[in-house]
Amino acid sequence: VHIIDARPKISALANRFVGGGVESKKHYKNCKIHFMDIENIHVMRAAFEKLRVNCYASARDSRICDATHWLQHISLLLIAAKTIVKLIDKSFHKKCPIAILVHCSDGWDRTTQLISLSCLLLDSYYRTLIGFITLIEIQWLAFGHKFSQRTGIGSIGKEKEQSPIFLQFID
């Protein structure tokens, strides 16, 4: 069993003290835990706000955009998706099925990003227009992602729930 925990390890351990959890290898036989170091929605919202304010004002100075860490966050998502794909590919070619569990603290933001990116990388169907629409419907709308809250569509007074999670996926 491979557990892909999207959170930074320190965040996962800190969640334990507030009633959340983190898997322990002692509870799972032959388990490997991969921490992907992807920050939470609040960090992403702050990075996007810096990007929006600073980069549009001075698009020619890449140092200002670099300071937002937006591309670093995108890079971590891609690295994590690549890890998932490599595990699946390795399992397929060795004809040795493995279980892969992907999650974050709540299971709907980073998890949705990683599963969606992995689907795009693994299956060319999702790289077609109809396939991409299907992917969005399944992963972002039907499976419980807080799409309207994160995008701010129809969620008046819930600004703290907004975060550019979907925009990151599109980037």
CSV table of C-alpha atoms in Angstrom, one decimal:
chain,number,residue,atom,x,y,z
A,1,VAL,CA,0.0,0.0,0.0
A,2,HIS,CA,1.3,3.4,-0.9
A,3,ILE,CA,-0.3,6.4,0.9
A,4,ILE,CA,0.1,9.7,-0.9
A,5,ASP,CA,-0.4,12.4,1.7
A,6,ALA,CA,-0.6,15.7,-0.1
A,7,ARG,CA,0.3,17.7,3.1
A,8,PRO,CA,3.7,18.7,4.4
A,9,LYS,CA,4.7,16.1,7.0
A,10,ILE,CA,4.9,18.7,9.7
A,11,SER,CA,1.3,19.7,8.9
A,12,ALA,CA,0.1,16.1,9.0
A,13,LEU,CA,1.7,15.6,12.4
A,14,ALA,CA,0.3,18.9,13.7
A,15,ASN,CA,-3.2,17.8,12.7
A,16,ARG,CA,-2.8,15.0,15.2
A,17,PHE,CA,-2.9,17.5,18.0
A,18,VAL,CA,-6.2,19.0,16.9
A,19,GLY,CA,-8.0,15.8,16.4
A,20,GLY,CA,-6.9,15.1,12.8
A,21,GLY,CA,-4.8,12.3,11.8
A,22,VAL,CA,-1.8,10.9,10.0
A,23,GLU,CA,-1.3,7.3,9.1
A,24,SER,CA,1.2,5.2,11.0
A,25,LYS,CA,3.2,2.5,9.3
A,26,LYS,CA,2.7,0.3,12.3
A,27,HIS,CA,-1.0,0.1,11.4
A,28,TYR,CA,-0.5,-1.0,7.8
A,29,LYS,CA,1.5,-4.0,6.7
A,30,ASN,CA,4.0,-3.2,3.8
A,31,CYS,CA,3.0,0.4,3.7
A,32,LYS,CA,4.9,3.3,2.4
A,33,ILE,CA,3.8,6.9,3.1
A,34,HIS,CA,4.8,9.7,0.7
A,35,PHE,CA,4.4,13.3,2.0
A,36,MET,CA,4.1,15.7,-1.0
A,37,ASP,CA,4.6,19.0,0.8
A,38,ILE,CA,1.6,20.8,-0.8
A,39,GLU,CA,0.3,23.6,1.3
A,40,ASN,CA,-3.3,24.2,2.3
A,41,ILE,CA,-5.9,26.5,0.7
A,42,HIS,CA,-5.0,29.5,2.8
A,43,VAL,CA,-1.4,29.5,1.6
A,44,MET,CA,-2.6,29.1,-2.0
A,45,ARG,CA,-5.0,32.0,-1.6
A,46,ALA,CA,-2.2,34.2,-0.2
A,47,ALA,CA,0.1,33.2,-3.0
A,48,PHE,CA,-2.5,33.9,-5.7
A,49,GLU,CA,-3.3,37.2,-4.2
A,50,LYS,CA,0.4,38.2,-4.3
A,51,LEU,CA,0.5,37.0,-7.9
A,52,ARG,CA,-2.6,38.9,-8.9
A,53,VAL,CA,-1.5,42.2,-7.2
A,54,ASN,CA,2.3,42.1,-8.0
A,55,CYS,CA,2.7,40.3,-11.2
A,56,TYR,CA,0.0,42.1,-13.2
A,57,ALA,CA,1.4,45.4,-12.0
A,58,SER,CA,5.0,44.5,-13.2
A,59,ALA,CA,4.8,41.5,-15.5
A,60,ARG,CA,8.3,42.2,-16.8
A,61,ASP,CA,10.0,41.6,-13.5
A,62,SER,CA,10.0,37.9,-13.0
A,63,ARG,CA,11.6,38.2,-9.5
A,64,ILE,CA,8.3,39.7,-8.2
A,65,CYS,CA,6.4,36.8,-9.6
A,66,ASP,CA,8.9,34.3,-8.3
A,67,ALA,CA,8.4,35.7,-4.8
A,68,THR,CA,4.7,34.7,-4.8
A,69,HIS,CA,5.8,31.0,-4.9
A,70,TRP,CA,2.9,30.3,-7.3
A,71,LEU,CA,5.0,28.3,-9.7
A,72,GLN,CA,6.6,26.4,-6.8
A,73,HIS,CA,3.1,25.3,-5.7
A,74,ILE,CA,2.2,24.2,-9.3
A,75,SER,CA,5.5,22.3,-9.4
A,76,LEU,CA,4.8,20.4,-6.2
A,77,LEU,CA,1.4,19.4,-7.6
A,78,LEU,CA,3.0,18.1,-10.8
A,79,ILE,CA,5.7,16.2,-8.9
A,80,ALA,CA,3.0,14.6,-6.7
A,81,ALA,CA,0.9,13.6,-9.7
A,82,LYS,CA,4.1,12.2,-11.4
A,83,THR,CA,4.7,10.1,-8.2
A,84,ILE,CA,1.2,8.7,-8.4
A,85,VAL,CA,1.5,7.9,-12.1
A,86,LYS,CA,4.9,6.3,-11.7
A,87,LEU,CA,3.6,4.0,-8.9
A,88,ILE,CA,0.6,3.0,-11.1
A,89,ASP,CA,2.9,2.4,-14.1
A,90,LYS,CA,5.3,0.4,-12.1
A,91,SER,CA,2.5,-1.7,-10.8
A,92,PHE,CA,1.1,-2.3,-14.3
A,93,HIS,CA,4.4,-3.3,-15.9
A,94,LYS,CA,5.4,-5.6,-13.0
A,95,LYS,CA,1.9,-7.1,-13.1
A,96,CYS,CA,2.0,-6.7,-9.3
A,97,PRO,CA,-1.1,-4.8,-8.2
A,98,ILE,CA,-0.7,-2.3,-5.5
A,99,ALA,CA,-3.1,-0.1,-3.6
A,100,ILE,CA,-2.6,3.7,-3.7
A,101,LEU,CA,-4.5,6.0,-1.3
A,102,VAL,CA,-4.4,9.7,-2.1
A,103,HIS,CA,-5.6,12.2,0.5
A,104,CYS,CA,-5.0,15.5,2.3
A,105,SER,CA,-6.4,16.9,5.5
A,106,ASP,CA,-10.0,17.1,4.4
A,107,GLY,CA,-9.8,15.1,1.2
A,108,TRP,CA,-11.3,17.5,-1.4
A,109,ASP,CA,-8.8,20.2,-2.5
A,110,ARG,CA,-5.3,18.8,-2.9
A,111,THR,CA,-6.8,15.3,-3.4
A,112,THR,CA,-9.0,16.4,-6.2
A,113,GLN,CA,-6.1,18.3,-7.9
A,114,LEU,CA,-3.8,15.2,-7.7
A,115,ILE,CA,-6.4,12.7,-8.9
A,116,SER,CA,-7.4,14.9,-11.8
A,117,LEU,CA,-3.8,15.5,-12.8
A,118,SER,CA,-3.0,11.8,-12.6
A,119,CYS,CA,-6.0,11.0,-14.7
A,120,LEU,CA,-4.8,13.5,-17.4
A,121,LEU,CA,-1.4,11.9,-17.4
A,122,LEU,CA,-2.6,8.3,-17.4
A,123,ASP,CA,-5.5,8.3,-19.8
A,124,SER,CA,-5.5,10.1,-23.2
A,125,TYR,CA,-9.3,10.2,-23.1
A,126,TYR,CA,-9.2,12.9,-20.4
A,127,ARG,CA,-7.1,15.0,-22.8
A,128,THR,CA,-9.9,15.2,-25.3
A,129,LEU,CA,-12.6,17.9,-24.9
A,130,ILE,CA,-15.3,15.4,-23.9
A,131,GLY,CA,-12.9,13.6,-21.7
A,132,PHE,CA,-11.8,16.8,-19.9
A,133,ILE,CA,-15.4,17.8,-19.4
A,134,THR,CA,-16.1,14.4,-17.9
A,135,LEU,CA,-13.1,14.7,-15.7
A,136,ILE,CA,-14.3,18.0,-14.3
A,137,GLU,CA,-17.8,16.7,-13.8
A,138,ILE,CA,-16.6,13.6,-12.0
A,139,GLN,CA,-13.7,14.9,-9.9
A,140,TRP,CA,-14.7,18.5,-9.3
A,141,LEU,CA,-18.5,18.5,-9.2
A,142,ALA,CA,-19.9,15.0,-8.5
A,143,PHE,CA,-17.5,13.7,-5.8
A,144,GLY,CA,-18.0,16.4,-3.2
A,145,HIS,CA,-15.3,19.0,-4.0
A,146,LYS,CA,-16.4,22.4,-2.6
A,147,PHE,CA,-16.3,23.9,-6.0
A,148,SER,CA,-18.7,26.8,-5.5
A,149,GLN,CA,-17.1,27.7,-2.2
A,150,ARG,CA,-13.6,27.6,-3.5
A,151,THR,CA,-14.4,29.6,-6.7
A,152,GLY,CA,-16.7,32.0,-4.8
A,153,ILE,CA,-19.6,31.3,-7.1
A,154,GLY,CA,-22.8,31.7,-5.1
A,155,SER,CA,-21.1,31.6,-1.7
A,156,ILE,CA,-21.7,35.1,-0.4
A,157,GLY,CA,-20.1,35.7,3.0
A,158,LYS,CA,-17.7,32.7,2.8
A,159,GLU,CA,-14.6,34.5,1.5
A,160,LYS,CA,-12.4,32.5,3.8
A,161,GLU,CA,-13.4,29.3,2.0
A,162,GLN,CA,-12.3,30.7,-1.4
A,163,SER,CA,-9.1,29.5,-2.8
A,164,PRO,CA,-7.7,29.2,-6.4
A,165,ILE,CA,-7.6,25.4,-6.2
A,166,PHE,CA,-9.3,24.9,-9.6
A,167,LEU,CA,-7.2,27.7,-11.2
A,168,GLN,CA,-4.1,25.9,-10.0
A,169,PHE,CA,-5.3,22.7,-11.6
A,170,ILE,CA,-5.9,24.5,-14.9
A,171,ASP,CA,-2.5,26.2,-14.7
